Short mmCIF file of the C-alpha atoms (twelve columns), coordinates in Angstrom:
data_MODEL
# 
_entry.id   MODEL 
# 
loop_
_atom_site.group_PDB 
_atom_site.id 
_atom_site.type_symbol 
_atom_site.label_atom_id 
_atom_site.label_alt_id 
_atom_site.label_comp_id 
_atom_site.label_asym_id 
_atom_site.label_seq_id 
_atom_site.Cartn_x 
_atom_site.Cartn_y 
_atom_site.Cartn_z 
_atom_site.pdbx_PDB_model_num 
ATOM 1   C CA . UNK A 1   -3.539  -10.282 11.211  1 
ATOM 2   C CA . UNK A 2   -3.124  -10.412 14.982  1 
ATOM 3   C CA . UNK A 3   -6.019  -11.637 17.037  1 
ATOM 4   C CA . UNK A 4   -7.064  -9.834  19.776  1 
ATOM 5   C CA . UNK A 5   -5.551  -11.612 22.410  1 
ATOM 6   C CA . UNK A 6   -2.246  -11.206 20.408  1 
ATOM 7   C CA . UNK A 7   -2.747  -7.545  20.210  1 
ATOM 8   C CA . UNK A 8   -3.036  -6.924  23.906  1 
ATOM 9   C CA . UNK A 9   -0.336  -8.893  24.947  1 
ATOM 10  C CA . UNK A 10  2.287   -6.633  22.139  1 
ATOM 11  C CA . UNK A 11  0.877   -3.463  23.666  1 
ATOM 12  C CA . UNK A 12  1.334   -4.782  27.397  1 
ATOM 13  C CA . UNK A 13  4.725   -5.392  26.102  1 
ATOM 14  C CA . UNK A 14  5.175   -1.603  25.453  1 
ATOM 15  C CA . UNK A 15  7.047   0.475   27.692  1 
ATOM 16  C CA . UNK A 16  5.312   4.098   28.933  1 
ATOM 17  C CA . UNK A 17  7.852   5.873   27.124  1 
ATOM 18  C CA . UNK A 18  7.294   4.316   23.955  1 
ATOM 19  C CA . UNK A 19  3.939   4.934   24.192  1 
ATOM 20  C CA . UNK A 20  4.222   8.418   24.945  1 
ATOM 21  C CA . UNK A 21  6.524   9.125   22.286  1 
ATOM 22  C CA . UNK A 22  3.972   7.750   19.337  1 
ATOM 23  C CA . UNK A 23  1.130   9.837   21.081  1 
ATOM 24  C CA . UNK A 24  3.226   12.453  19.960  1 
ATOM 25  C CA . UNK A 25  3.736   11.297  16.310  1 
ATOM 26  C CA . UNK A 26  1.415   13.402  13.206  1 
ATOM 27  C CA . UNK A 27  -1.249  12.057  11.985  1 
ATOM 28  C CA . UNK A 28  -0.204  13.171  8.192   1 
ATOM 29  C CA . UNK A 29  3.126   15.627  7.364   1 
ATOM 30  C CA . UNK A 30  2.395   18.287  4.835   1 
ATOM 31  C CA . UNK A 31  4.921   19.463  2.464   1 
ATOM 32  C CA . UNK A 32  3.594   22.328  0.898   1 
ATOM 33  C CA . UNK A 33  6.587   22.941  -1.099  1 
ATOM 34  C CA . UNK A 34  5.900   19.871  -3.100  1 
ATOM 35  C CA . UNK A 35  1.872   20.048  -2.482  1 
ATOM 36  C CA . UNK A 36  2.664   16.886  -1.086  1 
ATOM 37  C CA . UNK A 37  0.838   14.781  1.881   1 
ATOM 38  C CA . UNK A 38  1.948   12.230  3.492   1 
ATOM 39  C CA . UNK A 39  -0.647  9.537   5.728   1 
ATOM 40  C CA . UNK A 40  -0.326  6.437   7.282   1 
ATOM 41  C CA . UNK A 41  -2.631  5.020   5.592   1 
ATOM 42  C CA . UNK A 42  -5.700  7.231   3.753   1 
ATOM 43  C CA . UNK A 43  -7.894  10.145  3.230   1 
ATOM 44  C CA . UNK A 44  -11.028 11.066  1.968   1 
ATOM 45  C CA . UNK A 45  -11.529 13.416  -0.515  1 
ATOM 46  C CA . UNK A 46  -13.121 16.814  -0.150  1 
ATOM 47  C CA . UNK A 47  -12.624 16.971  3.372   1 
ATOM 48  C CA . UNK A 48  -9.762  19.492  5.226   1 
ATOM 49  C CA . UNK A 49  -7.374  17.751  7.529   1 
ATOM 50  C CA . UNK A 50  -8.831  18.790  10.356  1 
ATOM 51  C CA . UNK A 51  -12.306 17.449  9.063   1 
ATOM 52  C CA . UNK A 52  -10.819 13.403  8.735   1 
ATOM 53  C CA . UNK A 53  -11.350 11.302  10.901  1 
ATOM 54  C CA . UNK A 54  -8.489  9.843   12.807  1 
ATOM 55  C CA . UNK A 55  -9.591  5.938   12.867  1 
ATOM 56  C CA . UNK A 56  -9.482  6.922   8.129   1 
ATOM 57  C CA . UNK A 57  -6.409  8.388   8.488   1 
ATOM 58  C CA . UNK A 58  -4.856  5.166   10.309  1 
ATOM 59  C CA . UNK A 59  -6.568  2.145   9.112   1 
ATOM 60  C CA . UNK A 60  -8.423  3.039   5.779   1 
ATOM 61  C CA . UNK A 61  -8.263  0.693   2.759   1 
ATOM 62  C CA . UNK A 62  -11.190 1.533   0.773   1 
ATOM 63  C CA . UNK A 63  -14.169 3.974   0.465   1 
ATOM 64  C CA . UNK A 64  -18.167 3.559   -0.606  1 
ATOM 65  C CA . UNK A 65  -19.366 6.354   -2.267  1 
ATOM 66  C CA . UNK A 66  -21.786 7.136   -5.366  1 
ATOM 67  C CA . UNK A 67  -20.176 8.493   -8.731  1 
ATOM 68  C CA . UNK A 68  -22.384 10.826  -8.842  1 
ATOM 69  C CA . UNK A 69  -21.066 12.160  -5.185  1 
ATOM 70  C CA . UNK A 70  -17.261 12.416  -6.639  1 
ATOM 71  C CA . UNK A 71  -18.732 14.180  -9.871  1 
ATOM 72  C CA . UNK A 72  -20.623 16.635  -7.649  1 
ATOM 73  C CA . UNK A 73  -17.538 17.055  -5.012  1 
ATOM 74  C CA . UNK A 74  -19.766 16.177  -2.238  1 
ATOM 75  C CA . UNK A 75  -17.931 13.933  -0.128  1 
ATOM 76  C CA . UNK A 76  -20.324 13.887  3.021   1 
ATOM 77  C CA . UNK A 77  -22.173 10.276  2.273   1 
ATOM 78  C CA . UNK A 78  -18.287 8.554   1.677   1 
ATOM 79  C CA . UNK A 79  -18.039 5.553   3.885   1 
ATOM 80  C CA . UNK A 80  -14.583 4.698   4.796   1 
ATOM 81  C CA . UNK A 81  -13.550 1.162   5.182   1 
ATOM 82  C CA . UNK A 82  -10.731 -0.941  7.014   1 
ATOM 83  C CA . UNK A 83  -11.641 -4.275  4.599   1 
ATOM 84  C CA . UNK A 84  -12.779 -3.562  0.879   1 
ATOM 85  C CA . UNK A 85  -16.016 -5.335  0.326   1 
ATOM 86  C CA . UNK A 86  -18.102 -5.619  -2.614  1 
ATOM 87  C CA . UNK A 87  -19.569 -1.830  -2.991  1 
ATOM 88  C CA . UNK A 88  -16.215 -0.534  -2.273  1 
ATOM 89  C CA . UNK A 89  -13.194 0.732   -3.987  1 
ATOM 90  C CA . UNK A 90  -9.368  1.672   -2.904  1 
ATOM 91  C CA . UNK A 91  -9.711  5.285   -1.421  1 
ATOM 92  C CA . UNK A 92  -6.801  6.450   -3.585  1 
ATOM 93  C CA . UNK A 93  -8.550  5.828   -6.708  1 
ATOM 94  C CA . UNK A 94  -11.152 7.727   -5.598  1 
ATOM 95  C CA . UNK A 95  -8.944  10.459  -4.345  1 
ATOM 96  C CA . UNK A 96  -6.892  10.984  -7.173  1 
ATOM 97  C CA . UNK A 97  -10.476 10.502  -9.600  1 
ATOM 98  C CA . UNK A 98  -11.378 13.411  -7.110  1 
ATOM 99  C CA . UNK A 99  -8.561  15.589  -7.509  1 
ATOM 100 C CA . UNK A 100 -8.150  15.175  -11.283 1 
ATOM 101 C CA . UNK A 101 -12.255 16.617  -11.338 1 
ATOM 102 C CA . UNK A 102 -11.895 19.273  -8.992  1 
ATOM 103 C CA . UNK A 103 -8.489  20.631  -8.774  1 
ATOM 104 C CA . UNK A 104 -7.268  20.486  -11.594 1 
ATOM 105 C CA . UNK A 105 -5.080  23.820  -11.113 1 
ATOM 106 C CA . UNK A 106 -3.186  22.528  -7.773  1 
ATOM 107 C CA . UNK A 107 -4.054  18.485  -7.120  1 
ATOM 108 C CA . UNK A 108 -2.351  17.417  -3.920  1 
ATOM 109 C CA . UNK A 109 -0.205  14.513  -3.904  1 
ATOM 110 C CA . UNK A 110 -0.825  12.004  -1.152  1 
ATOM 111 C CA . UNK A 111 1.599   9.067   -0.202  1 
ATOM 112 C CA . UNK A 112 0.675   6.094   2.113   1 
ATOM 113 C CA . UNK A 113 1.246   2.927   3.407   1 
ATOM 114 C CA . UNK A 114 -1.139  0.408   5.096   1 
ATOM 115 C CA . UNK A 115 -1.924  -1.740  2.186   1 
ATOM 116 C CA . UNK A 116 0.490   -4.299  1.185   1 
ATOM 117 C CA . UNK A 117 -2.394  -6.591  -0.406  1 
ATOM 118 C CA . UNK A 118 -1.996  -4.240  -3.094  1 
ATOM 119 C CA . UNK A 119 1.765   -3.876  -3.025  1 
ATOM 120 C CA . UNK A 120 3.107   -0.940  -4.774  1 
ATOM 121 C CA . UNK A 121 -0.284  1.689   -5.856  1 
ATOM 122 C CA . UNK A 122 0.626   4.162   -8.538  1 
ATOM 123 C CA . UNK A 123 -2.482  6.964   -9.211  1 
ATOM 124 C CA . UNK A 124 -2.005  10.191  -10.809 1 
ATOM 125 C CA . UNK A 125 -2.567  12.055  -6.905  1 
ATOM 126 C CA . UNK A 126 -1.835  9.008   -4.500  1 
ATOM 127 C CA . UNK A 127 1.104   6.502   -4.296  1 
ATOM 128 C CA . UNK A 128 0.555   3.658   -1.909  1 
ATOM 129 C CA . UNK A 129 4.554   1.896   -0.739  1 
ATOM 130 C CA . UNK A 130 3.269   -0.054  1.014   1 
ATOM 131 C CA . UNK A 131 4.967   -3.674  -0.464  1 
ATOM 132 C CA . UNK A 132 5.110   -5.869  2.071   1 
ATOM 133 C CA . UNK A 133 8.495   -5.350  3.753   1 
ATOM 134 C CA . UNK A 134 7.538   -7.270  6.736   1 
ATOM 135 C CA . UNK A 135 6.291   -10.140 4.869   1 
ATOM 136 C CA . UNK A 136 9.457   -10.351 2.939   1 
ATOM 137 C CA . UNK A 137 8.543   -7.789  0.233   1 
ATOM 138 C CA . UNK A 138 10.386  -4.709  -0.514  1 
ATOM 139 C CA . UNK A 139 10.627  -1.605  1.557   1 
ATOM 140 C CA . UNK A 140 9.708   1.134   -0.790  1 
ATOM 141 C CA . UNK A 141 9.871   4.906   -0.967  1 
ATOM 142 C CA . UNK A 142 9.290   7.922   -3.213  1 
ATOM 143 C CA . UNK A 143 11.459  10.849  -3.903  1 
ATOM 144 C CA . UNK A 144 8.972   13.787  -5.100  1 
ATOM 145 C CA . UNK A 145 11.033  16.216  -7.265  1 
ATOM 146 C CA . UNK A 146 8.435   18.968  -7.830  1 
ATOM 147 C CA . UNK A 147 5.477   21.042  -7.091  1 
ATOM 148 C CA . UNK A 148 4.423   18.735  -9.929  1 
ATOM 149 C CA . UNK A 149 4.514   15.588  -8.382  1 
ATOM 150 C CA . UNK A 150 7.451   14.332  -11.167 1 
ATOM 151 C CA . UNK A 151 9.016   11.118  -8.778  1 
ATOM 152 C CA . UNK A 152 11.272  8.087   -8.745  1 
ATOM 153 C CA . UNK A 153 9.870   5.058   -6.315  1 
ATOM 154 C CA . UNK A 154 12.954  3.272   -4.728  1 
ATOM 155 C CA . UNK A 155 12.391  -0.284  -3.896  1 
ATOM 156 C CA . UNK A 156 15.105  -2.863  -1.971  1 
ATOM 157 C CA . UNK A 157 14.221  -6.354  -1.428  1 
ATOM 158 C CA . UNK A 158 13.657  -6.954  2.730   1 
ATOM 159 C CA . UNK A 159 16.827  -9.458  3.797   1 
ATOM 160 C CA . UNK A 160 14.155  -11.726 5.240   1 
ATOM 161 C CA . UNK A 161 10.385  -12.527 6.496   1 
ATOM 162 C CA . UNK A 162 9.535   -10.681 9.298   1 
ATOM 163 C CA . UNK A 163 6.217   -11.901 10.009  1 
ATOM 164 C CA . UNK A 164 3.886   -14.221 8.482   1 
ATOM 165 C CA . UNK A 165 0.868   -13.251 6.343   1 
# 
């Protein structure tokens, strides 16, 4: 992790253009074909796109919420969190707990990144790649096949350490 000093002097290092071209970038790419969505880095359950917060879409890691909130599909008192703590869980457990209770008929596949503590994550509705490329990991991917979320991860070991932890 970058302090903030750090931080500010990488994005005083940025040129305008660059920085216009990722204000541009999605927040999440749908792929309806394959009831597929991709994020950066999470989502929480119940909620539409437009609904999610941008800050949980970028930097989530974990969620707080009460079983009996997931078994009642009523997301509204779900805390989402940057750094797990004690009363939290990954969001994509959640999610895909979420998904396998309420939509049953159609679940939507989501695929992320932002989490290379955990390395590879592999839920029945969520598939976390991130593993740690920069740190001398692998660079992973998924190829989806079907509407039914049938998929191959791809994994090649990074030619070197990036960055440090």
């Amino acid at each position: 992790d970058r302090t903030p000093d750090e931080w500010a002097e990488w994005v005083m290092q940025l040129k305008i253009e660059h920085v216009e071209w990722m204000q541009e970038l999605p927040l999440s790419i749908s792929i309806p074909h394959l009831n597929t969505l991709i994020v950066h880095a999470g989502i929480v359950p119940g909620r539409t796109l437009v609904e999610q917060n941008p800050r949980d879409l970028l930097a989530m890691r974990d969620l707080v919420v009460d079983e009996q909130c997931i078994l009642d599909g009523k997301m509204d008192s779900a805390v989402a969190l940057s750094k797990g703590n004690s009363d939290s869980k990954p969001w994509a457990q959640i999610y895909s707990r979420y998904e396998e209770l309420h939509h049953q008929n159609s679940p939507t596949l989501v695929i992320f990144g932002h989490d290379a503590k955990r390395k590879l994550q592999l839920y029945p509705y969520a598939i976390g790649l991130d593993t740690g490329c920069v740190y001398g990991g692998h660079l992973s991917g998924v190829f989806v096949h079907d509407a039914m979320h049938n998929h191959d991860i791809l994994q090649v070991q990074a030619a070197k350490e990036y960055a440090p932890k």
